[in-house]
Tab-separated table of C-alpha atoms and ligand atoms in Angstrom:
chain	number	residue	atom	x	y	z
A	24	MET	CA	0.009	0.001	0.004
A	25	LEU	CA	1.103	3.587	-0.622
A	26	LYS	CA	2.745	5.272	2.359
A	27	LYS	CA	2.870	8.997	3.062
A	28	ASP	CA	5.699	10.175	5.271
A	29	ARG	CA	4.256	11.654	8.428
A	30	LEU	CA	6.000	12.950	11.547
A	31	PHE	CA	4.500	12.083	14.901
A	32	THR	CA	7.656	13.178	16.716
A	33	PRO	CA	7.728	15.847	19.472
A	34	GLY	CA	9.972	18.024	17.315
A	35	PRO	CA	10.410	18.441	14.463
A	36	THR	CA	6.680	18.383	13.847
A	37	PRO	CA	4.657	18.481	10.588
A	38	LEU	CA	5.143	21.697	8.622
A	39	LEU	CA	2.395	24.187	7.945
A	40	PRO	CA	2.032	24.386	4.117
A	41	ALA	CA	1.580	28.190	4.157
A	42	ALA	CA	4.836	28.504	6.126
A	43	GLN	CA	6.671	26.281	3.631
A	44	THR	CA	5.545	28.499	0.759
A	45	ALA	CA	6.512	31.678	2.630
A	46	MET	CA	9.968	30.266	3.441
A	47	ALA	CA	10.609	29.165	-0.116
A	48	ALA	CA	9.721	32.622	-1.433
A	49	TYR	CA	11.748	34.656	1.032
A	50	GLY	CA	15.012	36.184	-0.185
A	51	SER	CA	15.468	39.599	1.415
A	52	HIS	CA	18.743	40.670	2.972
A	53	HIS	CA	18.525	41.064	6.741
A	54	ARG	CA	19.760	44.698	6.857
A	55	THR	CA	16.826	46.013	4.826
A	56	SER	CA	13.525	47.701	5.646
A	57	GLU	CA	11.742	44.576	4.348
A	58	PHE	CA	13.383	42.341	6.917
A	59	ARG	CA	13.040	44.919	9.696
A	60	ALA	CA	9.285	45.041	9.043
A	61	LEU	CA	9.050	41.256	9.072
A	62	PHE	CA	11.104	41.026	12.261
A	63	ALA	CA	9.106	43.719	14.064
A	64	GLY	CA	5.869	41.983	13.110
A	65	VAL	CA	7.167	38.634	14.359
A	66	LEU	CA	8.231	40.130	17.711
A	67	ALA	CA	4.824	41.799	18.166
A	68	ASP	CA	3.034	38.545	17.341
A	69	LEU	CA	5.353	36.620	19.613
A	70	LYS	CA	4.425	38.815	22.585
A	71	GLN	CA	0.790	37.925	22.043
A	72	PHE	CA	1.493	34.275	21.399
A	73	ILE	CA	3.581	33.983	24.559
A	74	GLY	CA	1.162	36.253	26.422
A	75	THR	CA	3.612	38.610	28.156
A	76	ARG	CA	4.546	42.235	28.601
A	77	ASN	CA	8.218	41.234	29.021
A	78	ASP	CA	10.726	41.678	26.206
A	79	VAL	CA	10.703	38.885	23.686
A	80	LEU	CA	13.717	37.706	21.677
A	81	VAL	CA	14.313	35.294	18.824
A	82	LEU	CA	17.680	33.585	18.407
A	83	SER	CA	18.828	31.740	15.306
A	84	SER	CA	19.576	28.435	17.001
A	85	SER	CA	17.719	25.374	18.145
A	86	GLY	CA	16.037	25.556	21.557
A	87	THR	CA	19.164	24.510	23.412
A	88	GLY	CA	20.833	27.768	22.342
A	89	PHE	CA	18.335	29.780	24.400
A	90	MET	CA	18.718	27.262	27.259
A	91	GLU	CA	22.462	27.879	27.197
A	92	ALA	CA	21.852	31.643	27.101
A	93	SER	CA	19.666	31.368	30.197
A	94	VAL	CA	22.554	29.837	32.068
A	95	SER	CA	25.427	31.919	30.682
A	96	ASN	CA	23.578	35.252	30.968
A	97	LEU	CA	21.999	34.758	34.398
A	98	THR	CA	24.865	33.204	36.372
A	99	SER	CA	28.456	33.686	37.451
A	100	PRO	CA	30.851	30.763	38.045
A	101	GLY	CA	30.181	29.287	41.489
A	102	ASP	CA	26.559	30.488	41.680
A	103	ARG	CA	24.116	28.073	43.360
A	104	VAL	CA	21.433	26.973	40.968
A	105	LEU	CA	18.605	24.491	41.427
A	106	VAL	CA	17.720	22.177	38.549
A	107	LEU	CA	14.431	20.278	38.665
A	108	THR	CA	14.849	17.196	36.543
A	109	ALA	CA	12.739	14.184	35.587
A	110	GLY	CA	14.105	13.256	32.168
A	111	LYS	CA	16.653	13.901	29.436
A	112	PHE	CA	15.779	17.601	29.037
A	113	GLY	CA	16.027	18.195	32.770
A	114	GLU	CA	19.430	16.540	32.611
A	115	ARG	CA	20.370	19.019	29.867
A	116	TRP	CA	19.811	21.863	32.371
A	117	ALA	CA	22.142	20.099	34.804
A	118	SER	CA	24.836	19.625	32.126
A	119	LEU	CA	24.587	23.287	31.086
A	120	ALA	CA	24.849	24.490	34.684
A	121	LYS	CA	27.948	22.346	35.190
A	122	ALA	CA	29.478	23.497	31.904
A	123	PHE	CA	29.312	27.116	33.130
A	124	GLY	CA	30.742	26.262	36.548
A	125	CYS	CA	27.594	26.682	38.659
A	126	ALA	CA	27.244	24.939	42.009
A	127	LEU	CA	24.459	22.512	41.226
A	128	ASP	CA	21.567	21.496	43.473
A	129	THR	CA	18.950	19.163	42.023
A	130	VAL	CA	15.496	17.836	42.684
A	131	THR	CA	15.222	14.614	40.729
A	132	ALA	CA	12.082	12.626	40.000
A	133	PRO	CA	12.114	9.180	38.365
A	134	TYR	CA	11.456	9.080	34.604
A	135	GLY	CA	7.678	9.199	34.034
A	136	GLU	CA	6.973	11.188	37.195
A	137	THR	CA	6.831	14.850	38.088
A	138	ILE	CA	8.769	17.033	40.515
A	139	SER	CA	7.886	16.868	44.214
A	140	LEU	CA	6.916	20.375	45.362
A	141	GLU	CA	7.826	19.445	48.928
A	142	GLU	CA	11.349	18.678	47.799
A	143	VAL	CA	11.563	21.920	45.828
A	144	ARG	CA	10.586	23.771	49.001
A	145	ARG	CA	13.332	21.948	50.924
A	146	LYS	CA	16.073	22.591	48.370
A	147	LEU	CA	15.308	26.260	47.675
A	148	THR	CA	17.476	28.675	49.674
A	149	PRO	CA	17.858	32.454	49.559
A	150	GLU	CA	21.282	31.772	47.971
A	151	THR	CA	19.665	29.929	45.028
A	152	ARG	CA	20.340	32.255	42.119
A	153	CYS	CA	18.241	30.462	39.500
A	154	VAL	CA	15.802	27.581	39.253
A	155	TYR	CA	15.644	25.669	35.969
A	156	VAL	CA	12.755	23.409	34.943
A	157	GLN	CA	10.776	22.086	31.954
A	158	ALA	CA	7.092	22.843	31.475
A	159	THR	CA	6.743	19.511	29.721
A	160	GLU	CA	9.476	16.889	29.758
A	161	SER	CA	9.390	15.619	26.162
A	162	SER	CA	11.516	12.524	26.893
A	163	THR	CA	8.884	11.016	29.223
A	164	GLY	CA	5.635	12.784	28.255
A	165	ALA	CA	5.296	14.309	31.765
A	166	ARG	CA	3.931	17.725	32.603
A	167	HIS	CA	5.346	19.717	35.532
A	168	ASP	CA	3.266	22.102	37.628
A	169	VAL	CA	5.005	25.347	36.646
A	170	GLN	CA	2.443	27.517	38.419
A	171	ALA	CA	3.043	25.798	41.771
A	172	ILE	CA	6.832	25.813	41.283
A	173	ALA	CA	6.702	29.522	40.429
A	174	LYS	CA	4.736	30.206	43.589
A	175	LEU	CA	7.521	28.642	45.658
A	176	VAL	CA	10.304	30.447	43.808
A	177	ARG	CA	8.575	33.814	44.040
A	178	THR	CA	8.753	33.703	47.846
A	179	LEU	CA	12.489	34.421	47.345
A	180	PRO	CA	13.246	37.908	46.030
A	181	ASP	CA	16.628	37.122	44.428
A	182	THR	CA	15.887	33.767	42.816
A	183	LEU	CA	15.103	33.693	39.103
A	184	LEU	CA	12.862	31.085	37.491
A	185	VAL	CA	13.715	29.780	34.017
A	186	VAL	CA	11.253	27.520	32.208
A	187	ASP	CA	11.987	25.413	29.157
A	188	ALA	CA	8.564	25.532	27.506
A	189	ILE	CA	9.950	24.306	24.204
A	190	THR	CA	7.162	21.738	24.017
A	191	GLY	CA	5.061	23.632	26.593
A	192	PHE	CA	4.128	26.549	24.320
A	193	GLY	CA	1.038	25.787	22.296
A	194	THR	CA	0.180	22.770	24.468
A	195	THR	CA	-0.066	24.147	28.005
A	196	ARG	CA	-1.691	27.157	29.643
A	197	LEU	CA	1.086	29.436	30.932
A	198	ASP	CA	0.718	32.837	32.550
A	199	ILE	CA	4.254	34.169	32.420
A	200	ASP	CA	3.735	37.587	34.010
A	201	ALA	CA	1.233	36.575	36.708
A	202	TRP	CA	3.318	33.610	37.770
A	203	GLY	CA	6.579	35.591	37.631
A	204	ILE	CA	8.611	33.529	35.178
A	205	ASP	CA	11.915	35.261	34.423
A	206	ILE	CA	12.921	33.511	31.227
A	207	ILE	CA	10.679	31.177	29.258
A	208	ILE	CA	11.863	29.472	26.104
A	209	GLY	CA	10.240	28.009	22.984
A	210	GLY	CA	11.503	26.442	19.766
A	211	SER	CA	10.348	26.831	16.172
A	212	GLN	CA	10.149	23.115	15.337
A	213	LYS	CA	7.536	22.315	17.953
A	214	ALA	CA	4.010	23.815	18.194
A	215	LEU	CA	4.786	26.608	15.734
A	216	MET	CA	4.815	24.202	12.796
A	217	ILE	CA	7.995	25.410	11.055
A	218	PRO	CA	11.425	23.723	10.728
A	219	PRO	CA	14.144	23.745	13.426
A	220	GLY	CA	16.425	26.780	13.636
A	221	LEU	CA	14.793	29.457	15.779
A	222	ALA	CA	14.550	29.677	19.565
A	223	TYR	CA	12.311	32.296	21.121
A	224	GLY	CA	11.627	33.492	24.605
A	225	ALA	CA	10.573	36.210	27.025
A	226	VAL	CA	12.895	37.901	29.519
A	227	SER	CA	11.725	39.696	32.696
A	228	GLU	CA	13.008	42.974	34.105
A	229	ARG	CA	14.467	41.023	37.052
A	230	ALA	CA	16.452	38.894	34.592
A	231	TRP	CA	17.768	41.961	32.713
A	232	GLN	CA	18.936	43.434	36.028
A	233	ARG	CA	20.716	40.193	36.901
A	234	MET	CA	22.629	40.376	33.612
A	235	GLU	CA	24.221	43.661	34.706
A	236	THR	CA	26.402	41.769	37.179
A	237	THR	CA	26.770	38.163	36.016
A	238	LYS	CA	30.152	36.992	34.788
A	239	CYS	CA	29.820	33.714	32.874
A	240	PRO	CA	31.387	33.932	29.402
A	241	ARG	CA	29.007	34.531	26.523
A	242	TYR	CA	29.347	35.923	23.061
A	243	TYR	CA	26.934	34.713	20.361
A	244	PHE	CA	24.175	34.232	22.921
A	245	ASP	CA	24.590	37.589	24.666
A	246	LEU	CA	20.961	38.467	25.362
A	247	ARG	CA	21.629	42.114	26.162
A	248	LYS	CA	23.185	42.562	22.732
A	249	GLU	CA	20.135	40.963	21.103
A	250	ARG	CA	17.840	43.211	23.134
A	251	LYS	CA	19.645	46.332	21.917
A	252	SER	CA	19.418	45.186	18.307
A	253	ALA	CA	15.772	44.151	18.661
A	254	ALA	CA	14.914	47.685	19.801
A	255	LYS	CA	15.988	48.767	16.294
A	256	SER	CA	14.100	45.825	14.683
A	257	GLU	CA	17.397	44.105	13.963
A	258	THR	CA	19.229	40.998	15.089
A	259	ALA	CA	22.807	41.117	16.340
A	260	TYR	CA	24.049	38.623	13.718
A	261	THR	CA	22.715	37.186	10.471
A	262	PRO	CA	19.340	35.640	11.343
A	263	ALA	CA	17.738	32.579	9.689
A	264	THR	CA	15.733	34.977	7.505
A	265	SER	CA	13.507	32.461	5.728
A	266	LEU	CA	12.477	30.906	9.050
A	267	PHE	CA	11.240	34.339	10.166
A	268	ALA	CA	9.035	34.402	7.054
A	269	GLY	CA	7.754	30.965	8.047
A	270	LEU	CA	7.113	32.123	11.586
A	271	ALA	CA	5.061	35.094	10.369
A	272	ALA	CA	2.934	32.695	8.300
A	273	ALA	CA	2.518	30.405	11.303
A	274	PHE	CA	1.311	33.301	13.467
A	275	ASP	CA	-1.161	34.256	10.712
A	276	TYR	CA	-2.493	30.711	10.824
A	277	VAL	CA	-2.803	30.704	14.622
A	278	ARG	CA	-4.509	34.120	14.441
A	279	GLN	CA	-7.047	32.625	12.003
A	280	MET	CA	-7.681	29.823	14.486
A	281	GLY	CA	-8.686	32.570	16.909
A	282	ASN	CA	-10.858	34.428	14.355
A	283	GLY	CA	-8.379	37.276	14.127
A	284	ASN	CA	-7.140	37.147	17.740
A	285	LEU	CA	-3.709	35.593	18.190
A	286	ALA	CA	-4.086	34.886	21.919
A	287	ALA	CA	-7.418	33.181	21.254
A	288	GLY	CA	-5.769	31.220	18.451
A	289	ARG	CA	-3.027	30.103	20.828
A	290	ASP	CA	-5.659	28.908	23.288
A	291	ALA	CA	-7.356	27.008	20.456
A	292	LEU	CA	-3.992	25.417	19.596
A	293	VAL	CA	-3.615	24.329	23.230
A	294	ALA	CA	-7.172	22.928	23.253
A	295	ASN	CA	-6.402	21.062	20.009
A	296	ALA	CA	-3.298	19.415	21.557
A	297	GLU	CA	-5.276	18.556	24.668
A	298	LEU	CA	-8.029	16.877	22.635
A	299	CYS	CA	-5.542	14.943	20.442
A	300	ALA	CA	-3.751	13.837	23.630
A	301	ALA	CA	-6.969	12.772	25.390
A	302	MET	CA	-8.032	10.772	22.324
A	303	THR	CA	-4.597	9.121	22.131
A	304	ARG	CA	-4.509	8.235	25.822
A	305	ALA	CA	-7.951	6.617	25.553
A	306	GLY	CA	-6.915	4.750	22.421
A	307	VAL	CA	-3.675	3.286	23.752
A	308	GLN	CA	-5.286	2.292	27.035
A	309	ALA	CA	-8.123	0.556	25.166
A	310	LEU	CA	-5.410	-1.672	23.694
A	311	GLY	CA	-4.218	-2.554	27.176
A	312	LEU	CA	-1.084	-0.423	26.830
A	313	LYS	CA	0.270	1.604	29.756
A	314	LEU	CA	1.027	5.294	29.730
A	315	PHE	CA	4.641	6.063	30.676
A	316	SER	CA	3.644	9.161	32.692
A	317	PRO	CA	0.154	8.200	33.884
A	318	ALA	CA	-0.095	10.617	36.814
A	319	CYS	CA	0.929	13.775	34.961
A	320	PRO	CA	0.531	13.324	31.193
A	321	ALA	CA	1.423	16.285	28.979
A	322	ALA	CA	-0.738	17.386	26.048
A	323	ALA	CA	2.406	17.914	23.966
A	324	LEU	CA	2.919	14.215	23.446
A	325	THR	CA	1.852	10.832	24.789
A	326	ALA	CA	4.571	8.441	25.904
A	327	VAL	CA	3.488	4.816	25.901
A	328	ALA	CA	5.359	2.002	27.654
A	329	ALA	CA	6.295	-0.867	25.372
A	330	PRO	CA	4.100	-3.871	26.236
A	331	PRO	CA	5.784	-6.682	28.202
A	332	GLY	CA	8.099	-8.689	25.980
A	333	ALA	CA	8.057	-6.088	23.205
A	334	ASP	CA	10.736	-3.588	22.287
A	335	SER	CA	9.694	-0.056	21.321
A	336	THR	CA	12.511	0.041	18.747
A	337	THR	CA	10.609	-2.676	16.827
A	338	ILE	CA	7.337	-0.809	17.298
A	339	CYS	CA	8.801	2.424	15.905
A	340	LYS	CA	10.406	0.548	12.994
A	341	LYS	CA	7.101	-1.074	12.102
A	342	PHE	CA	5.272	2.264	12.170
A	343	ARG	CA	7.863	3.598	9.766
A	344	ASP	CA	8.193	0.615	7.431
A	345	GLN	CA	4.503	-0.242	7.198
A	346	PHE	CA	2.771	3.131	7.460
A	347	GLY	CA	5.419	5.823	6.819
A	348	ALA	CA	4.749	7.175	10.317
A	349	VAL	CA	7.721	8.438	12.312
A	350	VAL	CA	6.964	7.757	15.969
A	351	ALA	CA	9.706	8.623	18.487
A	352	ASN	CA	11.523	5.919	20.436
A	353	GLY	CA	12.646	6.450	24.031
A	354	GLN	CA	15.784	8.573	24.385
A	355	ALA	CA	19.111	7.229	25.697
A	356	GLU	CA	18.512	4.614	28.431
A	357	MET	CA	14.773	4.767	27.734
A	358	LYS	CA	15.351	3.483	24.176
A	359	GLY	CA	13.382	0.283	23.670
A	360	GLN	CA	11.139	0.944	26.654
A	361	LEU	CA	8.644	3.470	25.323
A	362	PHE	CA	7.371	5.193	22.197
A	363	ARG	CA	6.127	8.747	21.882
A	364	ILE	CA	3.307	10.173	19.739
A	365	ALA	CA	3.236	13.981	19.445
A	366	HIS	CA	0.203	16.291	19.460
A	367	LEU	CA	1.887	19.685	19.365
A	368	GLY	CA	1.225	21.933	16.430
A	369	TYR	CA	-0.244	20.830	13.122
A	370	TYR	CA	-2.187	17.696	14.071
A	371	ASP	CA	-5.863	17.081	13.501
A	372	TYR	CA	-8.556	14.481	14.027
A	373	LEU	CA	-7.543	12.332	11.046
A	374	ASP	CA	-3.880	12.278	12.096
A	375	THR	CA	-4.900	11.193	15.589
A	376	VAL	CA	-7.351	8.497	14.554
A	377	GLY	CA	-5.021	7.325	11.758
A	378	VAL	CA	-2.008	6.770	13.996
A	379	LEU	CA	-4.198	4.824	16.461
A	380	ALA	CA	-5.523	2.613	13.665
A	381	ALA	CA	-1.945	1.936	12.606
A	382	LEU	CA	-1.024	1.262	16.234
A	383	GLU	CA	-3.599	-1.539	16.365
A	384	HIS	CA	-1.810	-3.355	13.510
A	385	VAL	CA	1.629	-2.612	14.928
A	386	ILE	CA	0.745	-4.004	18.382
A	387	ALA	CA	-0.999	-7.071	16.929
A	388	GLU	CA	2.071	-7.915	14.857
A	389	THR	CA	4.814	-7.110	17.355
A	390	THR	CA	3.227	-8.861	20.336
A	391	GLY	CA	1.479	-11.695	18.458
A	392	THR	CA	-1.593	-11.140	20.644
A	393	ALA	CA	-5.133	-10.715	19.347
A	394	VAL	CA	-6.130	-7.090	18.955
A	395	GLU	CA	-9.754	-6.185	18.412
A	396	PHE	CA	-9.469	-3.905	15.390
A	397	GLY	CA	-11.235	-0.628	15.948
A	398	SER	CA	-10.941	-0.697	19.728
A	399	ALA	CA	-8.345	2.093	20.018
A	400	VAL	CA	-10.031	4.101	17.296
A	401	ARG	CA	-13.435	3.683	18.924
A	402	ALA	CA	-12.115	4.830	22.335
A	403	ALA	CA	-10.643	7.929	20.686
A	404	GLN	CA	-13.888	8.643	18.849
A	405	GLU	CA	-15.826	8.427	22.093
A	406	VAL	CA	-13.535	11.007	23.676
A	407	TYR	CA	-13.878	13.219	20.627
A	408	SER	CA	-17.673	13.102	20.549
A	409	LYS	CA	-17.818	13.898	24.285
A	410	ILE	CA	-15.225	16.689	24.495
A	411	ARG	CA	-15.541	18.528	21.186
B	524	PLP	C1	13.034	19.763	21.644
B	524	PLP	C2	13.301	20.155	23.049
B	524	PLP	C3	14.420	20.936	23.433
B	524	PLP	C4	15.358	21.583	22.479
B	524	PLP	O1	16.075	20.772	21.736
B	524	PLP	P1	16.806	21.383	20.453
B	524	PLP	O2	17.221	20.121	19.769
B	524	PLP	O3	17.941	22.186	20.905
B	524	PLP	O4	15.793	22.189	19.721
B	524	PLP	C5	14.572	21.282	24.742
B	524	PLP	N1	13.677	20.924	25.684
B	524	PLP	C6	12.581	20.206	25.360
B	524	PLP	C7	11.634	19.876	26.456
B	524	PLP	C8	12.358	19.805	24.055
B	524	PLP	O5	11.282	19.080	23.741
């Protein structure tokens, strides 16, 4: 049978056709009024999409570039920082903090679980300069309670909160200013439906003040330099110009989802991810499969434990070979143990039902057990008809 290539991975995600066209057509030089207009429009849209009055910035890098900037710009060597980690992306915060010579405290939760607020309370001290966390941990499919964590951090006047919302934006309700998040980070290849290459974020006044005194080395990712340039609708260095054209098209699409209101469109995008995720959870559980993060599942993606005796590497390979569907395996030591189906960005009903129908075949063939065809699809349809 014919196979169409489809991404079900939590980044990169399927591309918005209007963004692809806009990117292919874009050829302006970055020091021109054309690009300045495009850039200014993107920054204005970004403020609404993020939902903040703080400064917003876009860096030409993958998401990790902005993560690195949030360590190098906000800390000095020897600073105490607290990393909240429950997966591979949490571990990335810890590696970055070590790379810049910070004194590292951690709150660690097992893979598939979320951070204990009690433990955060215990580990936070007035000397903690920064707290680093994910909104959604894409390696395990878990969601962390950013609002509750922010409430704890905000009891300390000199502690900054940095949130990796790279798969959180467009899948999770976040109130940056009310909760007091100092830096929050997103990436272009996730819910914004364009290719990898741009990282975006919002930076609080408290964070800008911190940068006046911090001493970690930084050059390309010097946020103060980017802020100065952005005030003139410019970037400090050559930006990924065509991706900006794609981003503008993506914001237009999200605005349409909100009938002309970008913030409403963003909320609709979050609701879409939530519905796709709820359908997927019902579908996989109807097949007797177990969620990898059952207590705190994210809407960005659903991580499913490989059934006993089966290897998720085989499951992912079958999805690919038989149906053209790219489903993500577990990362690092989780490889073989789980597979991940994404819902962030450009996914609809037919994608969601289609991947569950394929899953029924994949599970029947990899486990050799009888699967009642239609059972996962039916469970998803029931969720859809109830929630829609
Ligand atoms: C994708 C992702 C990142 C960023 O990875 P890059 O490869 O640098 O774009 C960081 N954190 C989370 C939670 C992610 O899902």
